[in-house]
mmCIF file of C-alpha atoms in Angstrom:
data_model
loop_
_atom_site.group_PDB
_atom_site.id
_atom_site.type_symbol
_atom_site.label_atom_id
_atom_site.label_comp_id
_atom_site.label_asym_id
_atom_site.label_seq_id
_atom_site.Cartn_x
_atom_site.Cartn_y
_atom_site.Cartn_z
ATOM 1 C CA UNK A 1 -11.619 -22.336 -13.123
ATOM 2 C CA UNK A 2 -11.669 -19.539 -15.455
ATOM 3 C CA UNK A 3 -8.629 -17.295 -16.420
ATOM 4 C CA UNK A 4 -8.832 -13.997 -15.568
ATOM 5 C CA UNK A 5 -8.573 -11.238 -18.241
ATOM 6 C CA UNK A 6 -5.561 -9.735 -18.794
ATOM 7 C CA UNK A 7 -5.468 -6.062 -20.207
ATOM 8 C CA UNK A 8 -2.554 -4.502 -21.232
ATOM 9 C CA UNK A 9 -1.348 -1.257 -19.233
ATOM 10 C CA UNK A 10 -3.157 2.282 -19.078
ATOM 11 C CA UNK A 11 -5.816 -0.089 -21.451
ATOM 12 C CA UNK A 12 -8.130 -1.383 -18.758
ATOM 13 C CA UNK A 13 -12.060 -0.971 -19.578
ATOM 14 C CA UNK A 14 -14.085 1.269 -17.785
ATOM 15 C CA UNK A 15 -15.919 -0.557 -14.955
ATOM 16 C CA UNK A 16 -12.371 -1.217 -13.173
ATOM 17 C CA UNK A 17 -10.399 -0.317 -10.539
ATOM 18 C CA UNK A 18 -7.382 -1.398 -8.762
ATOM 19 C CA UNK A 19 -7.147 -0.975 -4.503
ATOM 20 C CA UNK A 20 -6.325 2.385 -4.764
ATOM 21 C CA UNK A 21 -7.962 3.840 -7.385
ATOM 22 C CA UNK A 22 -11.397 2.532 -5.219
ATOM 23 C CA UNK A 23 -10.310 4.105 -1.962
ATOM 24 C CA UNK A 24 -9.480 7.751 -4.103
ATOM 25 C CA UNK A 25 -13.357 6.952 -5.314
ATOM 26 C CA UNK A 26 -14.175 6.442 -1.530
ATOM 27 C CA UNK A 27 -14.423 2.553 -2.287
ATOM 28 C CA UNK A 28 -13.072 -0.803 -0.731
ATOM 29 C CA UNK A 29 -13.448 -4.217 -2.811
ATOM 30 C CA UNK A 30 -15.922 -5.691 -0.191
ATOM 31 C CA UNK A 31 -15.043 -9.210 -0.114
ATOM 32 C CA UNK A 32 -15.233 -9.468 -4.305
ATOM 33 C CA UNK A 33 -12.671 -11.614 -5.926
ATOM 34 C CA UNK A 34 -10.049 -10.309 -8.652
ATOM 35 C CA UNK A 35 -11.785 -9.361 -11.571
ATOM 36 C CA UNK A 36 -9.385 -8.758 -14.319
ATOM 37 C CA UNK A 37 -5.672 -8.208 -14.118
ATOM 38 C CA UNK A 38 -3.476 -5.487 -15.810
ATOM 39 C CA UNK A 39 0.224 -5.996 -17.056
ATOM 40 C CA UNK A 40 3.069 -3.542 -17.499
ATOM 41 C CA UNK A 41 5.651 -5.059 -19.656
ATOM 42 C CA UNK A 42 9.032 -4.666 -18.226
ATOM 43 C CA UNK A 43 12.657 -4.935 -20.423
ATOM 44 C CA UNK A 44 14.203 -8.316 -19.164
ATOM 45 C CA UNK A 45 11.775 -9.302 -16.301
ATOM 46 C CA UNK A 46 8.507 -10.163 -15.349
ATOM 47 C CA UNK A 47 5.707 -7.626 -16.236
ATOM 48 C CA UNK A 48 4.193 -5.644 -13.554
ATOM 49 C CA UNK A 49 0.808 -6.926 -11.863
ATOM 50 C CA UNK A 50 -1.828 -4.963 -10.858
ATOM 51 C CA UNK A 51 -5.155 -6.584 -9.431
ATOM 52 C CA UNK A 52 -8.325 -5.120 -10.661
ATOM 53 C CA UNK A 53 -11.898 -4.964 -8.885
ATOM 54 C CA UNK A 54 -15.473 -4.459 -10.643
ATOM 55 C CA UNK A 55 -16.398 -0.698 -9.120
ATOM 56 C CA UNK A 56 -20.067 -1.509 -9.323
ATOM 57 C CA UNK A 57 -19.599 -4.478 -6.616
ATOM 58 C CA UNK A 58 -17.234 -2.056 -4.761
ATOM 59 C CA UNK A 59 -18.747 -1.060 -1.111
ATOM 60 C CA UNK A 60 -18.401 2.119 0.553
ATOM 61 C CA UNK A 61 -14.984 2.285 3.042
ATOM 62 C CA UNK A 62 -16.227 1.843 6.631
ATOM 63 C CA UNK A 63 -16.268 5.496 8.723
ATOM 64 C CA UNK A 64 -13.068 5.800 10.849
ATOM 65 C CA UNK A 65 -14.113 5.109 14.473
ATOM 66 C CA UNK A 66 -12.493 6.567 17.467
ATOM 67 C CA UNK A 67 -11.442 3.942 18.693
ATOM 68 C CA UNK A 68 -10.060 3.135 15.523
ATOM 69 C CA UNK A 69 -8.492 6.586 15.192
ATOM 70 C CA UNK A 70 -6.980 5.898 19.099
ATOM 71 C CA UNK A 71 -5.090 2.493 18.002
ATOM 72 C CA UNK A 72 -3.684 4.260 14.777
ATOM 73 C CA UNK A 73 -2.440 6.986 16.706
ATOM 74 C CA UNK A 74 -0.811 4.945 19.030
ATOM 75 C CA UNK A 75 0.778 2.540 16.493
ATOM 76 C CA UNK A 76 2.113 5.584 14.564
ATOM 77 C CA UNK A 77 3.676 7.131 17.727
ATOM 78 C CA UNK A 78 5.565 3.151 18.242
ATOM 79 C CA UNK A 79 6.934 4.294 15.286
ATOM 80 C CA UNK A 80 8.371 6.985 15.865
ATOM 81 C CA UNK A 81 9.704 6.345 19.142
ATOM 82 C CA UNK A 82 13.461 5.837 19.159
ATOM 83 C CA UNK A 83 14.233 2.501 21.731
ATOM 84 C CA UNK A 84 17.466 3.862 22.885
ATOM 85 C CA UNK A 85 16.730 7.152 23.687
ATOM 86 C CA UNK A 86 13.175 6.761 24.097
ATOM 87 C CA UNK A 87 12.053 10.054 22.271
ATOM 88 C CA UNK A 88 9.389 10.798 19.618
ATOM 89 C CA UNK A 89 11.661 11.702 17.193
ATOM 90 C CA UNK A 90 9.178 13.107 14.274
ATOM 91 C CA UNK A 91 9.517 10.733 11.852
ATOM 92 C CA UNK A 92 8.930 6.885 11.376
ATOM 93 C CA UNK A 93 12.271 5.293 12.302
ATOM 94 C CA UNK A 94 13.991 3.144 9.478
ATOM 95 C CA UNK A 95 14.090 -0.467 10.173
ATOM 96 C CA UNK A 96 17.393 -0.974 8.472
ATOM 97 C CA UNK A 97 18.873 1.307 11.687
ATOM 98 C CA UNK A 98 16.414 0.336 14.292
ATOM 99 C CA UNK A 99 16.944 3.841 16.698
ATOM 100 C CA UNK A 100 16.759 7.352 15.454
ATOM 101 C CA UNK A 101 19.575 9.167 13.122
ATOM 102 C CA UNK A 102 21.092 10.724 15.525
ATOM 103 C CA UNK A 103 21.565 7.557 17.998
ATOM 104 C CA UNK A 104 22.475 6.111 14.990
ATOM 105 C CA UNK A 105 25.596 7.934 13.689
ATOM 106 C CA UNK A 106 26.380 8.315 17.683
ATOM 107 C CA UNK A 107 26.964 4.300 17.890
ATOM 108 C CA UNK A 108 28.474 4.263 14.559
ATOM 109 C CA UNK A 109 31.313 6.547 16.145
ATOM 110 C CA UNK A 110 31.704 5.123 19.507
ATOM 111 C CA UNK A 111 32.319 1.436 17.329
#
């Protein structure tokens, strides 16, 4: 198995893309494997990682169905819908709290 090429940050070649740099271009990997991969030295740690794809074997993002649109809209509202008081509260709810803000701070002062 060959190693992958490594390229230093901001010093990738032309030809290469990570994830979302292909879906601003209107681009999804399409199955290909990593091609390269580009490191962000960090003080003290591990560098960064970031997984880039050839843009020439990139595909074109699949058109956003209906149905497709339907489920997302539906997951998003989930999401937003606080299980205690069972409103759509505007916002996705934090998963640290689990309810809304307001039933939040509510049951922080009743404990």
């Amino acid at each position: 198995m060959a190693a992958l090429p490594v390229y230093r940050w901001r010093l990738a070649p032309d030809g290469y893309a990570t994830r979302r740099q292909l879906r601003a271009l209107g681009l999804r990997p399409g199955g290909q494997d990593v091609a390269a991969q580009l490191e962000r030295p960090r003080r003290r740690r591990e560098p960064l990682v970031a997984y880039l794809y050839r843009i020439d074997h990139a595909k074109p993002v699949r058109p956003m169905t209906p149905a497709r649109r339907a489920a997302l809209a539906k997951a998003m509202a989930a999401r937003r819908t606080c299980p205690d008081c069972r409103r759509d509260v505007g916002y996705c709810i934090p998963r640290s709290l689990g309810m809304c803000v307001p039933c939040s701070d509510t049951s922080l002062l009743s404990a």
